[in-house]
């Protein structure tokens, strides 16, 4: 280091001291709050929730100041080892940008009596958050899946009222319920995340988004027993790109319209994704007797399907269990949807299924450059003939370029 640079560094340190600024551990590093220093035990048996709370509380309260116009961050470190952690809710707002660095394994209790609010790890009202570190959140869902408790189970990671956040380079395995929920949030990026659960695990959606905007999920791998990604009511400006999905139920917009309070979705983009062995490919699903809401401006482009059972599907009679067939049709207005540059193989005869609502037909649907081929036939059987099926598709819908199977409108 030359003398000029040394002097500049010295003056910066003296200036910070003179201004009574807490620079949280140095000019070039975050201040680290190691959970072990607050009593966490990496033995996989002792509940370390209290220590996690304490570490977060001190880090959140620390004013780490500025250096050369950049906020210095407070970092909660979860080091190597296995930490059994009961439910924790990390709350803001915090005085500095927050980092949660997970190097070890954070493991959920198997006893459902430990969960009183249907959540495990939650972040609330936090601005400028990074969760990273190559570590793993293990929901230990195998302990509860056989009993199928339904929606009463806790998800692994929940972000509520969070802005300007990134979840990067972590793994989530075997959630009891959904792996990640993003709700009432804005400006969240999920990057380089790996989510894994068995194909027969119930309700283990990879990532669910609701009532949120400016969300991006990219360069991630998701294998679950339910939707890899589900975009729920109230979501806008959501981009999903370079995601590998499978096994699972595909990438879904919806379900929409189950509740009278549901709101619409807009600006959904699913790009450059691969779906392998999933029960659905790209799907829009809405309930009967829904509120009158809109699902519009959606693009599904440059997608590879590998042995997918329902590669392209709009289902406006979605009902996973028992249904009342006498209920009115869905009033979700689906319009301005483009399925573009989608290729690969369909594991069923119906490769394109557009089952829209008789109450409000979907319209301005575009199929462009689609090539979905049947799987090779079993010995002695004739090859399958893939089909497109349509119900209540509006007159402004169209096919552009090569489309196989041939369009049904």
XYZ file of C-alpha atoms in Angstrom:
409
model
C 0.000 0.000 0.000
C 1.577 3.313 -1.023
C 1.886 6.224 1.388
C -0.937 8.252 -0.195
C -3.378 5.392 0.172
C -2.256 4.815 3.780
C -2.889 8.457 4.594
C -6.342 8.353 3.033
C -7.200 5.268 5.079
C -5.903 6.883 8.267
C -7.917 10.056 7.657
C -11.076 7.984 7.018
C -10.644 6.151 10.331
C -9.952 9.390 12.222
C -12.968 11.066 10.610
C -15.224 8.199 11.631
C -13.923 8.305 15.177
C -14.288 12.082 15.376
C -17.896 11.819 14.206
C -18.521 9.080 16.796
C -19.617 6.691 14.012
C -19.887 2.981 14.762
C -18.466 1.463 11.591
C -19.397 -2.084 12.718
C -16.146 -3.881 12.574
C -14.084 -1.985 10.042
C -14.159 -0.026 6.850
C -14.114 -3.014 4.530
C -16.049 -5.722 6.396
C -19.471 -6.263 7.875
C -19.820 -6.454 11.605
C -20.384 -10.129 12.402
C -22.858 -11.407 14.981
C -22.070 -15.128 15.312
C -25.033 -17.047 16.751
C -22.641 -19.332 18.650
C -21.519 -16.317 20.649
C -25.123 -15.890 21.802
C -25.503 -19.488 22.979
C -26.396 -21.447 19.848
C -25.156 -25.036 19.935
C -24.262 -26.813 16.664
C -25.121 -30.285 17.947
C -28.460 -30.751 16.161
C -30.241 -31.403 19.471
C -30.341 -28.238 21.596
C -32.906 -25.631 20.548
C -30.972 -22.534 19.478
C -33.974 -20.313 18.681
C -33.267 -18.004 21.622
C -29.679 -17.472 20.517
C -30.811 -16.703 16.965
C -33.240 -14.115 18.352
C -30.518 -12.439 20.415
C -28.028 -12.316 17.552
C -30.622 -10.828 15.214
C -31.786 -8.330 17.828
C -28.315 -6.890 18.404
C -27.458 -6.891 14.711
C -30.735 -5.188 13.782
C -30.185 -2.496 16.405
C -26.600 -1.749 15.308
C -26.038 1.454 13.365
C -23.117 0.462 11.170
C -22.735 3.834 9.511
C -21.425 4.602 6.027
C -18.184 4.248 4.130
C -17.634 6.177 0.893
C -21.367 6.566 0.401
C -22.205 2.908 1.043
C -24.043 1.590 4.070
C -22.000 -0.901 6.107
C -23.951 -4.089 6.851
C -24.682 -6.069 10.003
C -24.187 -9.794 9.423
C -25.735 -12.635 11.422
C -23.477 -15.657 10.954
C -24.742 -19.231 11.271
C -21.459 -21.162 11.061
C -20.738 -24.779 10.143
C -22.635 -27.365 12.151
C -26.252 -28.422 12.593
C -28.541 -26.122 14.585
C -31.929 -27.249 15.805
C -34.068 -24.118 15.771
C -37.655 -23.674 16.857
C -39.846 -21.046 15.178
C -38.238 -17.605 14.960
C -39.580 -14.327 13.558
C -36.870 -11.831 12.632
C -38.421 -8.378 12.729
C -37.376 -4.996 11.432
C -37.026 -2.259 10.652
C -33.290 -2.421 11.244
C -30.779 0.406 11.479
C -28.376 -1.087 8.926
C -28.664 -3.393 5.905
C -28.918 -6.974 7.145
C -27.133 -10.138 6.029
C -27.965 -13.631 7.271
C -25.067 -15.890 6.289
C -25.931 -19.572 6.599
C -22.914 -21.858 6.394
C -24.307 -24.783 8.384
C -27.625 -26.629 8.540
C -30.635 -25.057 10.233
C -33.036 -27.849 11.177
C -36.697 -27.581 12.177
C -38.242 -29.484 15.099
C -40.319 -32.535 14.232
C -42.798 -31.860 17.042
C -45.697 -29.836 15.628
C -46.494 -28.620 19.142
C -43.508 -26.269 18.802
C -45.264 -24.286 16.054
C -47.979 -21.933 17.281
C -48.297 -19.568 14.310
C -47.908 -21.843 11.276
C -44.435 -20.605 10.463
C -40.846 -21.566 11.091
C -38.322 -18.950 9.870
C -39.912 -15.571 9.107
C -38.623 -12.100 8.203
C -40.991 -9.159 8.732
C -40.724 -5.460 7.896
C -37.084 -5.654 6.854
C -35.535 -3.430 4.192
C -32.208 -4.337 2.526
C -31.917 -8.012 3.420
C -29.586 -10.691 2.066
C -29.933 -14.375 3.009
C -26.981 -16.321 1.624
C -24.084 -18.583 2.507
C -24.342 -22.036 0.801
C -26.016 -23.514 3.892
C -29.242 -25.489 4.212
C -32.670 -25.074 5.804
C -34.037 -28.538 6.596
C -37.785 -28.544 7.345
C -37.802 -32.237 8.358
C -41.124 -32.649 6.587
C -40.929 -36.438 6.491
C -42.038 -36.440 10.110
C -45.459 -34.977 9.199
C -46.169 -35.774 5.538
C -47.819 -39.150 6.258
C -50.498 -37.400 8.340
C -51.379 -34.775 5.659
C -52.236 -31.903 7.982
C -52.944 -29.655 4.989
C -52.506 -25.891 5.222
C -51.952 -25.942 8.988
C -48.282 -26.830 8.609
C -45.460 -24.268 8.821
C -43.547 -23.260 5.680
C -39.770 -23.122 5.890
C -38.967 -19.507 4.957
C -41.471 -16.653 4.957
C -40.855 -13.061 3.848
C -43.621 -10.601 4.767
C -43.526 -6.833 4.179
C -39.928 -7.108 3.011
C -38.382 -4.740 0.474
C -35.143 -4.854 -1.477
C -34.190 -8.397 -0.498
C -32.168 -11.205 -2.013
C -32.148 -14.922 -1.237
C -28.970 -16.277 -2.791
C -27.071 -19.566 -2.946
C -28.845 -21.501 -0.202
C -30.576 -24.881 -0.172
C -33.981 -25.748 1.252
C -35.001 -29.374 1.715
C -38.070 -31.285 2.873
C -40.321 -28.438 3.983
C -43.329 -29.404 6.068
C -45.427 -27.124 3.845
C -44.201 -24.566 1.260
C -40.450 -24.007 1.113
C -40.532 -20.230 0.504
C -43.420 -17.754 0.795
C -43.027 -14.165 -0.408
C -45.980 -12.022 0.684
C -46.774 -8.301 0.746
C -43.220 -7.631 -0.426
C -41.466 -5.667 -3.156
C -38.123 -5.962 -4.884
C -37.177 -9.544 -3.953
C -34.691 -11.644 -5.953
C -34.197 -15.391 -5.518
C -30.909 -16.400 -7.134
C -29.011 -19.693 -7.303
C -31.285 -21.488 -4.852
C -31.785 -25.260 -4.717
C -35.070 -26.649 -3.365
C -35.556 -30.382 -2.932
C -38.401 -32.585 -1.698
C -39.720 -35.967 -2.915
C -42.258 -36.096 -5.738
C -44.884 -37.580 -3.400
C -44.480 -35.006 -0.613
C -47.795 -33.139 -0.142
C -48.142 -29.341 -0.508
C -44.408 -28.739 -0.688
C -44.493 -25.871 -3.213
C -41.025 -24.549 -3.939
C -41.742 -20.807 -3.975
C -45.122 -19.119 -3.558
C -45.605 -15.419 -4.330
C -48.628 -13.410 -3.239
C -49.567 -9.725 -3.018
C -46.051 -8.801 -4.102
C -44.364 -6.922 -6.942
C -40.983 -6.673 -8.647
C -40.063 -10.285 -7.895
C -37.407 -12.246 -9.780
C -36.561 -15.940 -9.463
C -33.539 -16.944 -11.504
C -30.871 -19.620 -12.012
C -32.448 -21.989 -9.522
C -33.321 -25.689 -9.341
C -36.598 -26.832 -7.781
C -37.817 -30.399 -7.233
C -40.962 -30.814 -5.118
C -44.241 -32.648 -4.626
C -46.334 -29.638 -5.710
C -45.868 -26.495 -7.808
C -42.230 -25.599 -8.306
C -43.336 -21.961 -8.355
C -46.852 -20.600 -7.812
C -47.758 -16.982 -8.488
C -50.773 -16.149 -6.356
C -53.338 -13.342 -6.220
C -52.137 -9.752 -6.035
C -48.807 -10.411 -7.770
C -47.384 -8.127 -10.459
C -44.157 -7.729 -12.390
C -42.855 -11.215 -11.631
C -40.015 -12.688 -13.705
C -39.070 -16.363 -13.545
C -36.084 -17.266 -15.700
C -33.500 -20.008 -16.018
C -35.293 -22.270 -13.547
C -35.135 -26.069 -13.742
C -38.348 -27.629 -12.417
C -38.935 -31.306 -11.797
C -40.341 -33.334 -10.312
C -43.367 -31.288 -9.303
C -46.589 -29.811 -10.623
C -44.934 -27.254 -12.869
C -44.875 -23.451 -12.857
C -48.319 -22.036 -12.126
C -50.118 -18.723 -12.108
C -52.728 -19.344 -9.446
C -54.764 -20.693 -8.150
C -56.809 -17.480 -8.473
C -60.255 -16.633 -7.209
C -60.694 -19.098 -4.381
C -61.483 -16.297 -1.911
C -63.679 -13.229 -2.318
C -60.744 -11.037 -1.276
C -58.459 -12.298 -4.073
C -57.076 -9.664 -6.438
C -55.699 -10.047 -9.947
C -52.248 -10.614 -11.409
C -50.387 -8.808 -14.195
C -46.963 -8.698 -15.797
C -45.899 -12.336 -15.303
C -42.917 -13.577 -17.364
C -41.644 -17.168 -17.414
C -38.518 -17.349 -19.576
C -35.777 -19.841 -20.494
C -36.982 -22.552 -18.138
C -36.804 -26.351 -18.303
C -39.508 -28.631 -16.930
C -38.728 -32.348 -16.622
C -41.157 -35.116 -15.636
C -43.681 -32.724 -14.132
C -47.449 -33.268 -14.020
C -47.976 -29.840 -15.600
C -45.798 -27.491 -17.558
C -46.832 -23.834 -17.552
C -50.318 -23.424 -16.126
C -52.924 -20.788 -15.295
C -55.537 -22.043 -12.828
C -58.667 -20.339 -11.479
C -61.582 -21.430 -9.320
C -65.280 -21.506 -10.141
C -67.493 -18.812 -8.598
C -64.539 -16.463 -8.261
C -64.584 -12.694 -7.764
C -64.410 -10.637 -10.962
C -60.649 -10.093 -11.252
C -58.158 -9.971 -14.132
C -55.115 -12.074 -15.028
C -53.347 -10.336 -17.883
C -50.087 -9.545 -19.668
C -48.369 -12.896 -19.274
C -45.516 -14.321 -21.341
C -44.267 -17.919 -21.312
C -41.269 -18.035 -23.648
C -38.287 -20.228 -24.578
C -39.310 -23.209 -22.473
C -38.190 -26.832 -22.809
C -40.594 -29.620 -21.805
C -39.203 -33.095 -21.081
C -41.892 -35.774 -20.678
C -44.359 -33.306 -19.179
C -47.929 -34.533 -18.766
C -49.761 -31.247 -19.490
C -47.214 -28.922 -21.116
C -49.509 -25.918 -21.754
C -52.700 -25.618 -19.739
C -55.310 -23.040 -18.792
C -57.718 -24.525 -16.243
C -60.618 -22.296 -15.224
C -62.388 -25.122 -13.449
C -59.551 -25.820 -11.056
C -60.631 -27.950 -8.126
C -58.090 -30.289 -6.563
C -60.595 -32.120 -4.372
C -64.407 -32.372 -4.490
C -66.285 -29.686 -6.443
C -69.802 -28.360 -6.711
C -70.503 -28.561 -10.425
C -73.527 -26.262 -10.004
C -71.397 -23.314 -8.935
C -71.146 -20.422 -11.433
C -68.173 -20.366 -13.754
C -64.969 -18.556 -12.984
C -65.120 -14.775 -13.373
C -61.350 -14.384 -13.670
C -60.763 -12.547 -16.943
C -57.670 -14.115 -18.542
C -56.360 -12.041 -21.440
C -53.208 -11.103 -23.312
C -51.299 -14.335 -22.736
C -48.523 -15.489 -25.069
C -47.074 -19.015 -25.173
C -43.958 -18.646 -27.319
C -41.023 -20.852 -28.384
C -42.033 -23.894 -26.358
C -40.662 -27.266 -27.426
C -40.153 -30.778 -26.165
C -42.203 -33.859 -25.342
C -45.678 -34.418 -23.924
C -46.348 -37.465 -21.748
C -50.101 -37.289 -22.540
C -52.125 -37.007 -25.732
C -53.326 -33.480 -24.935
C -50.275 -31.252 -25.165
C -52.205 -27.967 -25.249
C -55.347 -27.664 -23.125
C -57.085 -24.278 -23.006
C -60.120 -24.832 -20.761
C -61.447 -21.315 -20.281
C -64.549 -20.059 -18.497
C -67.990 -19.926 -20.134
C -68.783 -16.933 -17.903
C -65.861 -14.830 -19.213
C -63.990 -16.531 -22.078
C -60.258 -15.953 -22.093
C -59.098 -13.883 -25.044
C -56.041 -12.552 -26.843
C -54.309 -15.901 -26.331
C -51.318 -16.402 -28.649
C -49.604 -19.690 -29.505
C -46.339 -18.971 -31.297
C -43.655 -21.419 -32.435
C -44.830 -24.428 -30.438
C -43.430 -27.932 -31.047
C -44.566 -30.566 -28.536
C -44.071 -34.175 -29.648
C -45.437 -37.413 -28.171
C -43.193 -39.872 -26.376
C -42.053 -42.909 -28.358
C -44.744 -45.629 -28.211
C -44.370 -48.824 -26.226
C -43.526 -51.898 -28.317
C -46.551 -53.084 -30.301
C -48.555 -49.884 -29.807
C -49.381 -47.215 -32.355
C -47.760 -43.813 -31.800
C -49.854 -41.262 -29.921
C -51.353 -38.353 -31.799
C -50.946 -35.203 -29.702
C -53.938 -32.899 -29.513
C -54.918 -29.366 -28.697
C -58.240 -28.828 -26.926
C -60.108 -25.576 -26.394
C -63.191 -24.416 -24.540
C -64.430 -20.820 -24.549
C -61.381 -19.232 -26.134
C -62.145 -15.739 -27.481
C -62.134 -14.724 -31.143
C -59.056 -12.521 -30.793
C -56.805 -15.507 -30.035
C -54.363 -16.642 -32.724
C -51.592 -18.965 -33.771
C -48.328 -17.586 -35.146
C -45.628 -19.537 -36.978
C -45.328 -23.303 -36.612
C -47.635 -24.756 -33.954
C -47.737 -28.490 -33.209
C -50.062 -29.995 -32.236
C -52.230 -27.840 -34.528
C -54.133 -25.136 -32.655
C -57.735 -25.747 -31.658
C -58.910 -22.232 -32.545
